[in-house]
XYZ file of N, CA and C in Angstrom:
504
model
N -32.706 89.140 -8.803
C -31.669 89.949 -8.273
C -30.390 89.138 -8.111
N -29.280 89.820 -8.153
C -28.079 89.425 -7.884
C -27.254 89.335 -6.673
N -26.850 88.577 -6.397
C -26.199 88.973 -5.419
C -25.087 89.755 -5.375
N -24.883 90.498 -4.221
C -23.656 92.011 -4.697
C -22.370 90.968 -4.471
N -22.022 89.544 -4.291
C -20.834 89.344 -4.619
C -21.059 87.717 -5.224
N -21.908 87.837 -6.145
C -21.752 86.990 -7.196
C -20.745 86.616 -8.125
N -20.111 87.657 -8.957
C -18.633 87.846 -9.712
C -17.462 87.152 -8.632
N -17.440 87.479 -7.104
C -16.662 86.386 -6.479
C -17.067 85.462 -6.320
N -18.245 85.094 -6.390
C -18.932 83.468 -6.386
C -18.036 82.848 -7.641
N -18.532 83.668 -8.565
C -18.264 82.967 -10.376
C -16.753 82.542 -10.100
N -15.846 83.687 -9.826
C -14.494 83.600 -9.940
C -13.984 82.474 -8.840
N -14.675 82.046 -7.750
C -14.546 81.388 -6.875
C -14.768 80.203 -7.705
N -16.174 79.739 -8.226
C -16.041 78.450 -9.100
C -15.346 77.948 -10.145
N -14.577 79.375 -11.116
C -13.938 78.949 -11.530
C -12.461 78.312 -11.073
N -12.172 79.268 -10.124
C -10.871 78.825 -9.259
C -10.951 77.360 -9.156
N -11.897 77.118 -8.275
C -11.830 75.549 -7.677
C -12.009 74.776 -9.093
N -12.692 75.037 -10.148
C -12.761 74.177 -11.230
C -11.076 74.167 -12.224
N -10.270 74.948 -12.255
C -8.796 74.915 -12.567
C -8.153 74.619 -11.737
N -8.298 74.313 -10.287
C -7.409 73.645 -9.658
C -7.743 72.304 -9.498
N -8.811 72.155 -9.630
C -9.772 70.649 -9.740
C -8.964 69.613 -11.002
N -9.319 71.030 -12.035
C -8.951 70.358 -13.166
C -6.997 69.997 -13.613
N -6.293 71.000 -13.044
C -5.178 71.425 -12.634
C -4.471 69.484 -11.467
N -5.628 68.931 -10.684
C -5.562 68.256 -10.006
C -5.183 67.102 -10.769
N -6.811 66.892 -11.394
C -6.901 65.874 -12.022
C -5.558 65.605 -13.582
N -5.309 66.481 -13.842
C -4.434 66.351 -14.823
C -3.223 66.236 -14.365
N -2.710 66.402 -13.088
C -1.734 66.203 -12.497
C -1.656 64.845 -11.808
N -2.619 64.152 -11.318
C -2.938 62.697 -10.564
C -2.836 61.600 -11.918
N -3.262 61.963 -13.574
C -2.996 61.648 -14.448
C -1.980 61.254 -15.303
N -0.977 62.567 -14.981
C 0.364 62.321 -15.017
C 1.069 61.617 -14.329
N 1.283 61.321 -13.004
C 1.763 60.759 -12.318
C 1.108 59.078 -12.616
N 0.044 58.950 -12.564
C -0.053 57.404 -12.784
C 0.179 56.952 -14.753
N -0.043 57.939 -15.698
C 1.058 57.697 -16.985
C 2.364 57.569 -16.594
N 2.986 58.441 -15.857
C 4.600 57.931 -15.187
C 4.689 56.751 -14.721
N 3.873 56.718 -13.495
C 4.276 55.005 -12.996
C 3.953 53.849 -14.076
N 2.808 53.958 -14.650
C 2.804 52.877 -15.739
C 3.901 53.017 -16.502
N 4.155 54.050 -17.384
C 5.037 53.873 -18.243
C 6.892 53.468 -17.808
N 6.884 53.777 -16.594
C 8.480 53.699 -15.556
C 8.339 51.957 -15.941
N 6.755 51.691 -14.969
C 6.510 50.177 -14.854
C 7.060 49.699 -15.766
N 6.765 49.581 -16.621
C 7.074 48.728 -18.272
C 8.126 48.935 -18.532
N 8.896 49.842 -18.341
C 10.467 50.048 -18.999
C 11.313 49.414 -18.265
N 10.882 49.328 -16.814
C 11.568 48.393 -16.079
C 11.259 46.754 -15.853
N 9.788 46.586 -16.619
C 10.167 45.030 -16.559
C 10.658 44.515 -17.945
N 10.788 45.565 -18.989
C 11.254 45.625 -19.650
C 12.615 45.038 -19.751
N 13.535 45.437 -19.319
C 14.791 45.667 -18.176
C 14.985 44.750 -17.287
N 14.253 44.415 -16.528
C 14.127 43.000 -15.940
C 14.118 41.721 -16.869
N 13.189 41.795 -17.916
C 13.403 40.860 -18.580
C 14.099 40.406 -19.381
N 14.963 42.010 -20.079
C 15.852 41.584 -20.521
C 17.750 41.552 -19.708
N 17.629 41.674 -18.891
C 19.210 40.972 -17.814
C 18.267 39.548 -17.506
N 17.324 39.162 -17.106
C 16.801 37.941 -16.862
C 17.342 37.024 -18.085
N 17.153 37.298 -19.345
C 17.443 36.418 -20.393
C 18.859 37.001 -20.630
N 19.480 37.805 -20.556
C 21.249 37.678 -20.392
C 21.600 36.565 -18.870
N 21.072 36.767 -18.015
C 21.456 35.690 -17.088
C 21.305 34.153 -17.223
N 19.826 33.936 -18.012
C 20.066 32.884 -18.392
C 20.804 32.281 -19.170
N 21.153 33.263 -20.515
C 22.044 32.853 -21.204
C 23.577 32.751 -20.626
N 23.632 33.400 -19.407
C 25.119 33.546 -19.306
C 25.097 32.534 -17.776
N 23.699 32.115 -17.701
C 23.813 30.546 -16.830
C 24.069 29.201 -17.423
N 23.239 29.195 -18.776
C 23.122 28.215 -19.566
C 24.831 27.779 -20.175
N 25.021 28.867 -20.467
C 26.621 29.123 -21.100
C 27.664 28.624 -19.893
N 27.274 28.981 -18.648
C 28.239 28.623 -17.287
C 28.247 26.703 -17.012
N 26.757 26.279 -17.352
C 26.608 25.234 -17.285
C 27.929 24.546 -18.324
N 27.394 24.695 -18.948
C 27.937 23.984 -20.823
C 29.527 24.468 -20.115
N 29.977 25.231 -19.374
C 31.261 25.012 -19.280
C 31.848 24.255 -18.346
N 30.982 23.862 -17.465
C 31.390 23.110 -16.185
C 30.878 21.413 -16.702
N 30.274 21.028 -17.714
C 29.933 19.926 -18.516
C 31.377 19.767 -19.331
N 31.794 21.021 -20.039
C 33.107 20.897 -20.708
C 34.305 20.114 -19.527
N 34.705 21.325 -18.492
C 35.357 20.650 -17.416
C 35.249 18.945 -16.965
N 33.865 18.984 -16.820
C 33.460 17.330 -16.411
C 34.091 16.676 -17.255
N 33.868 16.749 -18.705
C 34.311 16.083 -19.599
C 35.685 15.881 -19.694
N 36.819 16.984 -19.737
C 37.797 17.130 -20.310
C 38.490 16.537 -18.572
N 38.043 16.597 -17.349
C 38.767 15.508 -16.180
C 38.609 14.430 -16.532
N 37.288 14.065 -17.028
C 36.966 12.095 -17.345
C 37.876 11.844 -18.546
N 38.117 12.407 -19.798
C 39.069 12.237 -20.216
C 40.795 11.625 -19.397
N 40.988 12.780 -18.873
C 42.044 13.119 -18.235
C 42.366 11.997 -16.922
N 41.054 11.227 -16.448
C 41.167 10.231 -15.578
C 41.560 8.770 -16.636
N 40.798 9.503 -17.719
C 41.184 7.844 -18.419
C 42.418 7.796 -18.707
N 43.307 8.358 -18.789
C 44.655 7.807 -18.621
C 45.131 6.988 -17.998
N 44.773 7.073 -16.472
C 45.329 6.168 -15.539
C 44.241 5.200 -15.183
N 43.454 5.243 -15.889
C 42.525 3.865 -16.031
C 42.763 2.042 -16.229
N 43.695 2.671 -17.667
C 44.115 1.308 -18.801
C 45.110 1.939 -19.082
N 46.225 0.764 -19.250
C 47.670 0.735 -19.895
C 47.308 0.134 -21.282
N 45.931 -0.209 -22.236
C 45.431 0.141 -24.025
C 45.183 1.542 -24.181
N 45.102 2.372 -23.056
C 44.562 3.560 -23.989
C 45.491 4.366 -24.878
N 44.415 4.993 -26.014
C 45.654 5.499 -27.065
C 45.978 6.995 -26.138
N 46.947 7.571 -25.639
C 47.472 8.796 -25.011
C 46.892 9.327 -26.425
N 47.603 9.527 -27.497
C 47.871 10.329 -28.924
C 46.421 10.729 -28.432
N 45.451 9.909 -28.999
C 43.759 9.997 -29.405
C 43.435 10.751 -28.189
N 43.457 10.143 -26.888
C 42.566 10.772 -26.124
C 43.435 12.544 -25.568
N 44.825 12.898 -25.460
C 45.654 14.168 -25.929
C 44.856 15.361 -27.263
N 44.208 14.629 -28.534
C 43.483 15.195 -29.149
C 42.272 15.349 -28.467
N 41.337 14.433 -28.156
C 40.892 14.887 -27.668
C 40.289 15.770 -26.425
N 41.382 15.615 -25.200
C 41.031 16.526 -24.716
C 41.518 17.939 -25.299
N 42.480 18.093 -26.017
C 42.774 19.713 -26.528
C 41.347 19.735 -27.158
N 40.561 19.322 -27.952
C 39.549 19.601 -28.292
C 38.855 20.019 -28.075
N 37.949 19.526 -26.816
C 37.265 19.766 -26.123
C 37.837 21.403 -25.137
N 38.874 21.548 -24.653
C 39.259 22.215 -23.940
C 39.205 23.747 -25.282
N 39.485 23.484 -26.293
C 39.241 24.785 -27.300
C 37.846 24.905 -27.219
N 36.999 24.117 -27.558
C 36.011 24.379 -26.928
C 35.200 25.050 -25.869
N 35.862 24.537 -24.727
C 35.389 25.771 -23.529
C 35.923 26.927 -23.301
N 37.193 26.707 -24.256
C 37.861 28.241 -24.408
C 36.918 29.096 -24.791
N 36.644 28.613 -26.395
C 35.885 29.838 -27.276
C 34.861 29.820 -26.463
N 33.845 29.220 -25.670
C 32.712 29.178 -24.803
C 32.669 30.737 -23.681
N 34.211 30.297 -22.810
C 34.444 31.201 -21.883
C 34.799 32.501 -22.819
N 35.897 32.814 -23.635
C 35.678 33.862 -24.465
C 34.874 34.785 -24.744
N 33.563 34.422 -25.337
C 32.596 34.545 -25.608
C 31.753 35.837 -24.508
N 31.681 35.094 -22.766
C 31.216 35.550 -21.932
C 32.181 36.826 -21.250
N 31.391 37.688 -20.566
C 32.168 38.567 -20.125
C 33.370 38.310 -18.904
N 34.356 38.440 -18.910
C 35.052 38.347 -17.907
C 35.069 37.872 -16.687
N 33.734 39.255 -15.951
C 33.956 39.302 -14.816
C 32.742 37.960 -14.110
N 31.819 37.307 -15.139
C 31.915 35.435 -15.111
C 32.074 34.564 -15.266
N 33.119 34.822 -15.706
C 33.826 33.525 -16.059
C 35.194 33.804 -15.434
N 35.518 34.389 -14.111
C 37.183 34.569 -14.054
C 37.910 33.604 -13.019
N 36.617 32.018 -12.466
C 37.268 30.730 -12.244
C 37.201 29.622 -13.473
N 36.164 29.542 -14.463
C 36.763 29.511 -15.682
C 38.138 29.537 -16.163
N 38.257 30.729 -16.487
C 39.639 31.494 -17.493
C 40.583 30.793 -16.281
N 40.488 30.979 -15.196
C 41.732 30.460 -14.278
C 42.131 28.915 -14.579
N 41.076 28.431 -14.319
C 41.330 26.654 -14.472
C 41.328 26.314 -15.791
N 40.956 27.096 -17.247
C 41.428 26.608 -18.650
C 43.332 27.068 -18.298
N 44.197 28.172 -17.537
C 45.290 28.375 -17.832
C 46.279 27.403 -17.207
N 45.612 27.122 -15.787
C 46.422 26.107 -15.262
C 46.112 24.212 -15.678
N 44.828 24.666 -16.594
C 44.658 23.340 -17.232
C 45.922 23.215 -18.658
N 46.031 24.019 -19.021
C 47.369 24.194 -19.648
C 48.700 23.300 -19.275
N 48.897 24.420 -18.128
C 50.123 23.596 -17.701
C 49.999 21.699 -17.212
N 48.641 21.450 -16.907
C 48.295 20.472 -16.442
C 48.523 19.625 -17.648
N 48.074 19.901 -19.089
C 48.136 19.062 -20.181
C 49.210 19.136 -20.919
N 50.256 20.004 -20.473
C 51.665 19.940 -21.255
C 52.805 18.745 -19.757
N 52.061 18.485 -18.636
C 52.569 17.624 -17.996
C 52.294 16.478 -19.116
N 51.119 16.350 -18.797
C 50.737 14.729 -19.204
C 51.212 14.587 -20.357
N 51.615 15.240 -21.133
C 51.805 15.338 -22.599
C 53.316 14.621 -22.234
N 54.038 15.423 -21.527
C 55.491 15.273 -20.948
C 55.477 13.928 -20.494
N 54.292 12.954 -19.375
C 54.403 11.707 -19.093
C 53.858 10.871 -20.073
N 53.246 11.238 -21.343
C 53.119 10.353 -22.521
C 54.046 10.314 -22.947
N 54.940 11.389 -23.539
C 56.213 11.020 -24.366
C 56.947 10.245 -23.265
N 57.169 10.766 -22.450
C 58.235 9.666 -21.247
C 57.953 7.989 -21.325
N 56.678 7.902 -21.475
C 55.843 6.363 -21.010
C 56.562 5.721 -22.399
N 56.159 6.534 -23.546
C 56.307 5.724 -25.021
C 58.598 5.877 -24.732
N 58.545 6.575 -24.400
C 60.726 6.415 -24.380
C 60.650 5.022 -23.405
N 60.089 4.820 -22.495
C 60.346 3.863 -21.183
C 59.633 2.633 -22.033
N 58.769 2.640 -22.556
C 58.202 1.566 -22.998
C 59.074 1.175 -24.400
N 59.572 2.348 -25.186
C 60.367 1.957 -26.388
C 62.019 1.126 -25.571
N 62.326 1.526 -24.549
C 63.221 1.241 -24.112
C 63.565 -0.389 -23.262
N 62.421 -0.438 -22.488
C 61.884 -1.546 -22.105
C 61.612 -2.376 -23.446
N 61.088 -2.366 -24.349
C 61.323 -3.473 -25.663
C 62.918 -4.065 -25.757
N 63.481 -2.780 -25.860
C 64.781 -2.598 -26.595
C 65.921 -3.555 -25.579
N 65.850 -3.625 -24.254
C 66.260 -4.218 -23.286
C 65.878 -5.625 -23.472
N 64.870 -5.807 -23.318
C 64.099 -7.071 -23.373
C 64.433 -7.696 -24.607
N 64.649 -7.301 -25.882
C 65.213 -7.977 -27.511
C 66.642 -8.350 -26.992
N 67.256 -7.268 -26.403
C 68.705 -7.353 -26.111
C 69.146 -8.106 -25.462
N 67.936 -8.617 -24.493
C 68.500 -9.504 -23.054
C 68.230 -10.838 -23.456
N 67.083 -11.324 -24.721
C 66.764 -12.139 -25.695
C 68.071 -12.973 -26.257
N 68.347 -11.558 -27.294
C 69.555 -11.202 -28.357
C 71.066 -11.950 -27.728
N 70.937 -11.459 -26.184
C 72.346 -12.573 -25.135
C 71.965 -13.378 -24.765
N 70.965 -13.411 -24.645
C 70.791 -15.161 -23.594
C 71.245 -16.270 -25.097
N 70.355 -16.064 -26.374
C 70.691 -16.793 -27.180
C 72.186 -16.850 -27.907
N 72.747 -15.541 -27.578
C 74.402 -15.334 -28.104
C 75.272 -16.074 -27.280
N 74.720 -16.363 -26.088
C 75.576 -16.628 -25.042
C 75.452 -17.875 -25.034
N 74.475 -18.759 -25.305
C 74.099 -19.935 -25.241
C 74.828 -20.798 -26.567
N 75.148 -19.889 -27.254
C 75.929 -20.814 -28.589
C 77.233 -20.010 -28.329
N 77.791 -21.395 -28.998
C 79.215 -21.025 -28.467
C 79.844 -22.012 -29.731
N 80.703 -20.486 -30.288
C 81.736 -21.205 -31.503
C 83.396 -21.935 -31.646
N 83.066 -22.725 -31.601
C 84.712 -23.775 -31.399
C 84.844 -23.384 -33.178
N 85.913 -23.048 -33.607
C 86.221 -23.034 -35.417
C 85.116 -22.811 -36.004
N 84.900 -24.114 -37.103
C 83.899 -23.353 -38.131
C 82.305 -23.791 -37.613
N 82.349 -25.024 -36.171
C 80.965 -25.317 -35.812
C 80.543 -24.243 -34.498
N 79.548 -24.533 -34.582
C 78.223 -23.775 -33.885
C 77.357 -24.732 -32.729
N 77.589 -24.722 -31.505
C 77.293 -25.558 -30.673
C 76.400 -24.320 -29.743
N 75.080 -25.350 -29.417
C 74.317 -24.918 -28.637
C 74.333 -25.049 -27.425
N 74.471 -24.663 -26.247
C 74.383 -24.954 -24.855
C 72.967 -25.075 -24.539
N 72.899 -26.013 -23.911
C 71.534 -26.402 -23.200
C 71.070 -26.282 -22.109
C-alpha cells in the first residue's frame, strides 16, 4: 500500500535533492572563483613585483651613475695634473648615461633623478667655465713669467753704441 501522501514525499525528495544539488553547484562556483581570482592576482603580484624590481635595479644603477659622475667631479680639486678636457668628457659621458637610464623609467620615479641630472647641468657648465678660466690664468701666468724673464734679462744688458754689456 501507498501512502495517501507519497507523491508529496517524492516531490519533497526531489525538492531537497535540486536544492542540494542547486547547493553544491553553487559552493563549486564560488571556490572556481576564488581559485581562479587567486591566480590572476598573484599573477599581478608577480608581475608589478618584477616591474619593481626592475625599476629598483634601474634606481640603483642610477645612484652608482651619480656616485660616479661626483667622484669624477671631486677629482678636480684633487690634483693640479689632472686632464679637466678628459675627465669634462668623461663626466658628460657618464651623465648621458644616466640620462638615457632615467628616460627610460617612468617619471613619477625618477622625479629626484630628472631634478639633480638638470641642476647637474648647470653644475657642469660652471666647472666647464672654471676650466676655461684656470687654462686663461695659467696661459697668462706663463706669459707674465716669460715677460718678467724677457726684462730682467733686457734690463740687465745695457747698450753703450755698437757693444752689449751685461750687468751683473
Amino acid at each position: 500500500m501507498k501512502a495517501l501522501n507519497h507523491k508529496k514525499v517524492i516531490q519533497g525528495y526531489l525538492r531537497f535533492f535540486g536544492y542540494l544539488l542547486l547547493s553544491v553547484i553553487s559552493v563549486q562556483l564560488c571556490v572556481y572563483s576564488f581559485f581562479r581570482t587567486s591566480e590572476v592576482e598573484v599573477a599581478k603580484i608577480i608581475e608589478n613585483t618584477d616591474d619593481s624590481e626592475r625599476i629598483y635595479n634601474e634606481q640603483n644603477s642610477i645612484v652608482e651613475g651619480f656616485d660616479e659622475i661626483f667622484n669624477l667631479y671631486g677629482a678636480f680639486e684633487l690634483s693640479e695634473d689632472v686632464n679637466p678636457d678628459f675627465l669634462m668628457r668623461s663626466l658628460v659621458s657618464r651623465k648621458m648615461e644616466v640620462s638615457a637610464i632615467v628616460n627610460r623609467l617612468p617619471q613619477e620615479d625618477v622625479l629626484l633623478h630628472a631634478h639633480l641630472l638638470s641642476r647637474l647641468e648647470d653644475l657642469l657648465h660652471v666647472r666647464d667655465s672654471i676650466s676655461s678660466l684656470r687654462k686663461t690664468e695659467q696661459t697668462v701666468k706663463e706669459d707674465l713669467i716669460r715677460c718678467s724673464g724677457e726684462s730682467r734679462s733686457i734690463t740687465r744688458k745695457m747698450r753703450v753704441g755698437k757693444m752689449t754689456y751685461s750687468k751683473k
